[in-house]
Amino acid sequence: MGSKKEWWSEGITFQCIPDCGRCCNEPGGIVHLSQTDAENLAQFFEMPTSEWLQRDGRRRLDGKWVLKSRPGDDICIYLDDDMKCMVYDAKPTQCSAFPWWRENLRAERKWNKVVRGCPGLSEEGAPLIDGEEIMKWVLADQEASKGFRHLKRND
């Protein structure tokens, strides 16, 4: 008896739309950081990781690092006024993995909300993202979402 296939295993059409920014323009959104994410962003800004964390990160109550949000509107600090990601080439894994988060794919109701909010999922001519690629991103997001409390390497 074979295992049940996920509803998305045959693939989903998707293409990120330049300058859309809708997935980043969510008040109260939390971007979990892996140590690699923090190191990549620090390198992007040509800063030691520990200094970058003090400037652009914040600790949650459980001690794990997340990306700071803008005061006032609680939106991602790296989303500019033109809805462009200012750190696109170094963006955290969680950002790269959207919309392929397990929480989005788990229930049809949640997925339908994501589809309504993400124009890239209904973009005409968007390529089919196969189930294996989707699963790769689900797992990458899960791993990054575990976060970290302390830098393993001094930087």
C-alpha atoms as a PDB file:
ATOM      1  CA  MET A   1       0.000   0.000   0.000  1.00  0.00           C
ATOM      2  CA  GLY A   2       1.575   3.287  -1.120  1.00  0.00           C
ATOM      3  CA  SER A   3       1.678   6.481   0.876  1.00  0.00           C
ATOM      4  CA  LYS A   4      -0.864   9.172   0.152  1.00  0.00           C
ATOM      5  CA  LYS A   5       0.411  11.822  -2.238  1.00  0.00           C
ATOM      6  CA  GLU A   6       0.233  15.446  -1.224  1.00  0.00           C
ATOM      7  CA  TRP A   7      -2.315  17.480  -3.210  1.00  0.00           C
ATOM      8  CA  TRP A   8       0.510  19.625  -4.580  1.00  0.00           C
ATOM      9  CA  SER A   9       2.817  16.755  -5.551  1.00  0.00           C
ATOM     10  CA  GLU A  10       2.049  17.138  -9.279  1.00  0.00           C
ATOM     11  CA  GLY A  11       3.244  20.746  -9.088  1.00  0.00           C
ATOM     12  CA  ILE A  12       1.835  24.258  -8.893  1.00  0.00           C
ATOM     13  CA  THR A  13       2.336  27.125 -11.316  1.00  0.00           C
ATOM     14  CA  PHE A  14       4.155  30.060  -9.746  1.00  0.00           C
ATOM     15  CA  GLN A  15       6.339  32.968 -10.717  1.00  0.00           C
ATOM     16  CA  CYS A  16       7.500  35.644  -8.307  1.00  0.00           C
ATOM     17  CA  ILE A  17       6.487  39.015  -9.725  1.00  0.00           C
ATOM     18  CA  PRO A  18       9.172  41.728  -9.567  1.00  0.00           C
ATOM     19  CA  ASP A  19       8.348  44.638  -7.267  1.00  0.00           C
ATOM     20  CA  CYS A  20       5.242  42.900  -5.911  1.00  0.00           C
ATOM     21  CA  GLY A  21       6.293  42.678  -2.261  1.00  0.00           C
ATOM     22  CA  ARG A  22       2.874  41.522  -1.068  1.00  0.00           C
ATOM     23  CA  CYS A  23       4.295  38.593   0.894  1.00  0.00           C
ATOM     24  CA  CYS A  24       6.637  41.000   2.725  1.00  0.00           C
ATOM     25  CA  ASN A  25       4.024  43.661   3.362  1.00  0.00           C
ATOM     26  CA  GLU A  26       2.398  41.801   6.243  1.00  0.00           C
ATOM     27  CA  PRO A  27       2.157  43.615   9.573  1.00  0.00           C
ATOM     28  CA  GLY A  28       3.177  41.278  12.361  1.00  0.00           C
ATOM     29  CA  GLY A  29       4.977  38.836  10.082  1.00  0.00           C
ATOM     30  CA  ILE A  30       7.941  37.111  11.691  1.00  0.00           C
ATOM     31  CA  VAL A  31      11.017  36.137   9.689  1.00  0.00           C
ATOM     32  CA  HIS A  32      12.918  33.420  11.535  1.00  0.00           C
ATOM     33  CA  LEU A  33      16.641  33.476  10.951  1.00  0.00           C
ATOM     34  CA  SER A  34      19.012  30.561  10.649  1.00  0.00           C
ATOM     35  CA  GLN A  35      22.636  31.251  11.476  1.00  0.00           C
ATOM     36  CA  THR A  36      23.400  31.033   7.747  1.00  0.00           C
ATOM     37  CA  ASP A  37      20.720  33.661   7.043  1.00  0.00           C
ATOM     38  CA  ALA A  38      22.266  36.002   9.600  1.00  0.00           C
ATOM     39  CA  GLU A  39      25.761  35.430   8.196  1.00  0.00           C
ATOM     40  CA  ASN A  40      24.598  36.060   4.619  1.00  0.00           C
ATOM     41  CA  LEU A  41      22.835  39.289   5.557  1.00  0.00           C
ATOM     42  CA  ALA A  42      25.808  40.479   7.609  1.00  0.00           C
ATOM     43  CA  GLN A  43      28.104  39.780   4.655  1.00  0.00           C
ATOM     44  CA  PHE A  44      25.681  41.644   2.352  1.00  0.00           C
ATOM     45  CA  PHE A  45      26.079  44.713   4.599  1.00  0.00           C
ATOM     46  CA  GLU A  46      29.823  44.060   5.058  1.00  0.00           C
ATOM     47  CA  MET A  47      29.436  43.791   8.823  1.00  0.00           C
ATOM     48  CA  PRO A  48      30.393  41.208  11.431  1.00  0.00           C
ATOM     49  CA  THR A  49      27.416  38.924  12.067  1.00  0.00           C
ATOM     50  CA  SER A  50      27.184  39.877  15.749  1.00  0.00           C
ATOM     51  CA  GLU A  51      26.960  43.594  14.860  1.00  0.00           C
ATOM     52  CA  TRP A  52      24.365  42.942  12.156  1.00  0.00           C
ATOM     53  CA  LEU A  53      22.253  40.941  14.632  1.00  0.00           C
ATOM     54  CA  GLN A  54      22.349  43.818  17.104  1.00  0.00           C
ATOM     55  CA  ARG A  55      21.300  46.280  14.399  1.00  0.00           C
ATOM     56  CA  ASP A  56      18.717  44.351  12.344  1.00  0.00           C
ATOM     57  CA  GLY A  57      17.767  41.350  14.456  1.00  0.00           C
ATOM     58  CA  ARG A  58      15.831  40.916  17.645  1.00  0.00           C
ATOM     59  CA  ARG A  59      15.504  38.087  20.103  1.00  0.00           C
ATOM     60  CA  ARG A  60      12.166  36.423  20.712  1.00  0.00           C
ATOM     61  CA  LEU A  61      11.156  35.405  24.211  1.00  0.00           C
ATOM     62  CA  ASP A  62      12.581  31.929  23.500  1.00  0.00           C
ATOM     63  CA  GLY A  63      15.966  33.540  22.744  1.00  0.00           C
ATOM     64  CA  LYS A  64      15.932  32.824  19.012  1.00  0.00           C
ATOM     65  CA  TRP A  65      16.862  35.509  16.509  1.00  0.00           C
ATOM     66  CA  VAL A  66      14.318  36.960  14.082  1.00  0.00           C
ATOM     67  CA  LEU A  67      14.444  39.901  11.697  1.00  0.00           C
ATOM     68  CA  LYS A  68      13.335  43.232  13.133  1.00  0.00           C
ATOM     69  CA  SER A  69      10.193  44.839  11.770  1.00  0.00           C
ATOM     70  CA  ARG A  70       9.731  48.542  11.066  1.00  0.00           C
ATOM     71  CA  PRO A  71       8.429  50.505  14.033  1.00  0.00           C
ATOM     72  CA  GLY A  72       5.008  51.952  13.418  1.00  0.00           C
ATOM     73  CA  ASP A  73       3.709  49.524  10.784  1.00  0.00           C
ATOM     74  CA  ASP A  74       5.459  46.253  11.787  1.00  0.00           C
ATOM     75  CA  ILE A  75       6.438  45.511   8.140  1.00  0.00           C
ATOM     76  CA  CYS A  76       9.757  43.981   7.031  1.00  0.00           C
ATOM     77  CA  ILE A  77      12.608  46.457   7.504  1.00  0.00           C
ATOM     78  CA  TYR A  78      13.995  45.592   4.074  1.00  0.00           C
ATOM     79  CA  LEU A  79      10.879  46.355   2.022  1.00  0.00           C
ATOM     80  CA  ASP A  80      11.310  49.772   0.402  1.00  0.00           C
ATOM     81  CA  ASP A  81       8.629  52.261  -0.665  1.00  0.00           C
ATOM     82  CA  ASP A  82       8.610  50.771  -4.192  1.00  0.00           C
ATOM     83  CA  MET A  83       7.790  47.301  -2.754  1.00  0.00           C
ATOM     84  CA  LYS A  84      11.284  46.052  -3.581  1.00  0.00           C
ATOM     85  CA  CYS A  85      13.361  43.850  -1.326  1.00  0.00           C
ATOM     86  CA  MET A  86      16.527  45.772  -0.504  1.00  0.00           C
ATOM     87  CA  VAL A  87      18.402  42.542   0.337  1.00  0.00           C
ATOM     88  CA  TYR A  88      16.992  40.306  -2.405  1.00  0.00           C
ATOM     89  CA  ASP A  89      20.309  38.571  -3.156  1.00  0.00           C
ATOM     90  CA  ALA A  90      20.832  37.756   0.539  1.00  0.00           C
ATOM     91  CA  LYS A  91      17.236  37.344   1.700  1.00  0.00           C
ATOM     92  CA  PRO A  92      16.516  34.785   4.432  1.00  0.00           C
ATOM     93  CA  THR A  93      15.570  31.214   3.547  1.00  0.00           C
ATOM     94  CA  GLN A  94      12.047  31.730   4.871  1.00  0.00           C
ATOM     95  CA  CYS A  95      11.553  34.523   2.331  1.00  0.00           C
ATOM     96  CA  SER A  96      12.971  32.442  -0.525  1.00  0.00           C
ATOM     97  CA  ALA A  97      10.716  29.520   0.406  1.00  0.00           C
ATOM     98  CA  PHE A  98       7.445  31.467   0.167  1.00  0.00           C
ATOM     99  CA  PRO A  99       4.783  30.372  -0.754  1.00  0.00           C
ATOM    100  CA  TRP A 100       6.038  26.837  -0.083  1.00  0.00           C
ATOM    101  CA  TRP A 101       5.659  26.885   3.690  1.00  0.00           C
ATOM    102  CA  ARG A 102       4.220  23.721   5.252  1.00  0.00           C
ATOM    103  CA  GLU A 103       1.603  25.822   7.051  1.00  0.00           C
ATOM    104  CA  ASN A 104       0.427  27.167   3.678  1.00  0.00           C
ATOM    105  CA  LEU A 105       0.262  23.743   2.033  1.00  0.00           C
ATOM    106  CA  ARG A 106      -1.324  21.861   4.926  1.00  0.00           C
ATOM    107  CA  ALA A 107      -4.957  22.927   4.457  1.00  0.00           C
ATOM    108  CA  GLU A 108      -6.950  23.992   1.417  1.00  0.00           C
ATOM    109  CA  ARG A 109      -8.492  26.947   3.265  1.00  0.00           C
ATOM    110  CA  LYS A 110      -5.065  28.344   4.158  1.00  0.00           C
ATOM    111  CA  TRP A 111      -3.771  27.715   0.627  1.00  0.00           C
ATOM    112  CA  ASN A 112      -6.752  29.550  -0.884  1.00  0.00           C
ATOM    113  CA  LYS A 113      -5.918  32.570   1.297  1.00  0.00           C
ATOM    114  CA  VAL A 114      -2.313  32.468   0.040  1.00  0.00           C
ATOM    115  CA  VAL A 115      -3.530  32.258  -3.583  1.00  0.00           C
ATOM    116  CA  ARG A 116      -5.761  35.313  -3.051  1.00  0.00           C
ATOM    117  CA  GLY A 117      -2.819  37.282  -1.614  1.00  0.00           C
ATOM    118  CA  CYS A 118      -0.057  36.182  -3.995  1.00  0.00           C
ATOM    119  CA  PRO A 119      -0.463  37.232  -7.637  1.00  0.00           C
ATOM    120  CA  GLY A 120       2.468  35.000  -8.639  1.00  0.00           C
ATOM    121  CA  LEU A 121       0.282  31.939  -8.093  1.00  0.00           C
ATOM    122  CA  SER A 122      -2.155  33.040 -10.786  1.00  0.00           C
ATOM    123  CA  GLU A 123       0.370  34.705 -13.122  1.00  0.00           C
ATOM    124  CA  GLU A 124      -0.376  33.809 -16.729  1.00  0.00           C
ATOM    125  CA  GLY A 125       2.436  31.783 -18.251  1.00  0.00           C
ATOM    126  CA  ALA A 126       4.052  31.038 -14.867  1.00  0.00           C
ATOM    127  CA  PRO A 127       6.166  27.871 -14.907  1.00  0.00           C
ATOM    128  CA  LEU A 128       5.074  24.685 -13.172  1.00  0.00           C
ATOM    129  CA  ILE A 129       7.054  24.163  -9.976  1.00  0.00           C
ATOM    130  CA  ASP A 130       7.222  20.401  -9.514  1.00  0.00           C
ATOM    131  CA  GLY A 131       6.453  18.616  -6.276  1.00  0.00           C
ATOM    132  CA  GLU A 132      10.106  17.768  -5.597  1.00  0.00           C
ATOM    133  CA  GLU A 133      11.113  21.446  -5.812  1.00  0.00           C
ATOM    134  CA  ILE A 134       8.206  22.428  -3.566  1.00  0.00           C
ATOM    135  CA  MET A 135       9.245  19.799  -1.019  1.00  0.00           C
ATOM    136  CA  LYS A 136      12.843  21.081  -1.140  1.00  0.00           C
ATOM    137  CA  TRP A 137      11.580  24.532  -0.124  1.00  0.00           C
ATOM    138  CA  VAL A 138       9.222  23.156   2.544  1.00  0.00           C
ATOM    139  CA  LEU A 139      12.170  21.360   4.158  1.00  0.00           C
ATOM    140  CA  ALA A 140      14.522  24.349   3.805  1.00  0.00           C
ATOM    141  CA  ASP A 141      11.944  26.603   5.464  1.00  0.00           C
ATOM    142  CA  GLN A 142      11.393  24.089   8.266  1.00  0.00           C
ATOM    143  CA  GLU A 143      15.121  23.903   8.929  1.00  0.00           C
ATOM    144  CA  ALA A 144      15.572  27.691   8.881  1.00  0.00           C
ATOM    145  CA  SER A 145      12.530  28.172  11.113  1.00  0.00           C
ATOM    146  CA  LYS A 146      14.257  26.203  13.878  1.00  0.00           C
ATOM    147  CA  GLY A 147      16.349  29.334  14.282  1.00  0.00           C
ATOM    148  CA  PHE A 148      19.361  29.790  16.524  1.00  0.00           C
ATOM    149  CA  ARG A 149      20.195  31.423  19.830  1.00  0.00           C
ATOM    150  CA  HIS A 150      23.980  31.755  19.728  1.00  0.00           C
ATOM    151  CA  LEU A 151      26.529  32.120  16.939  1.00  0.00           C
ATOM    152  CA  LYS A 152      28.516  28.914  16.592  1.00  0.00           C
ATOM    153  CA  ARG A 153      31.438  30.785  15.081  1.00  0.00           C
ATOM    154  CA  ASN A 154      32.747  34.029  16.484  1.00  0.00           C
ATOM    155  CA  ASP A 155      32.001  36.876  14.145  1.00  0.00           C
END
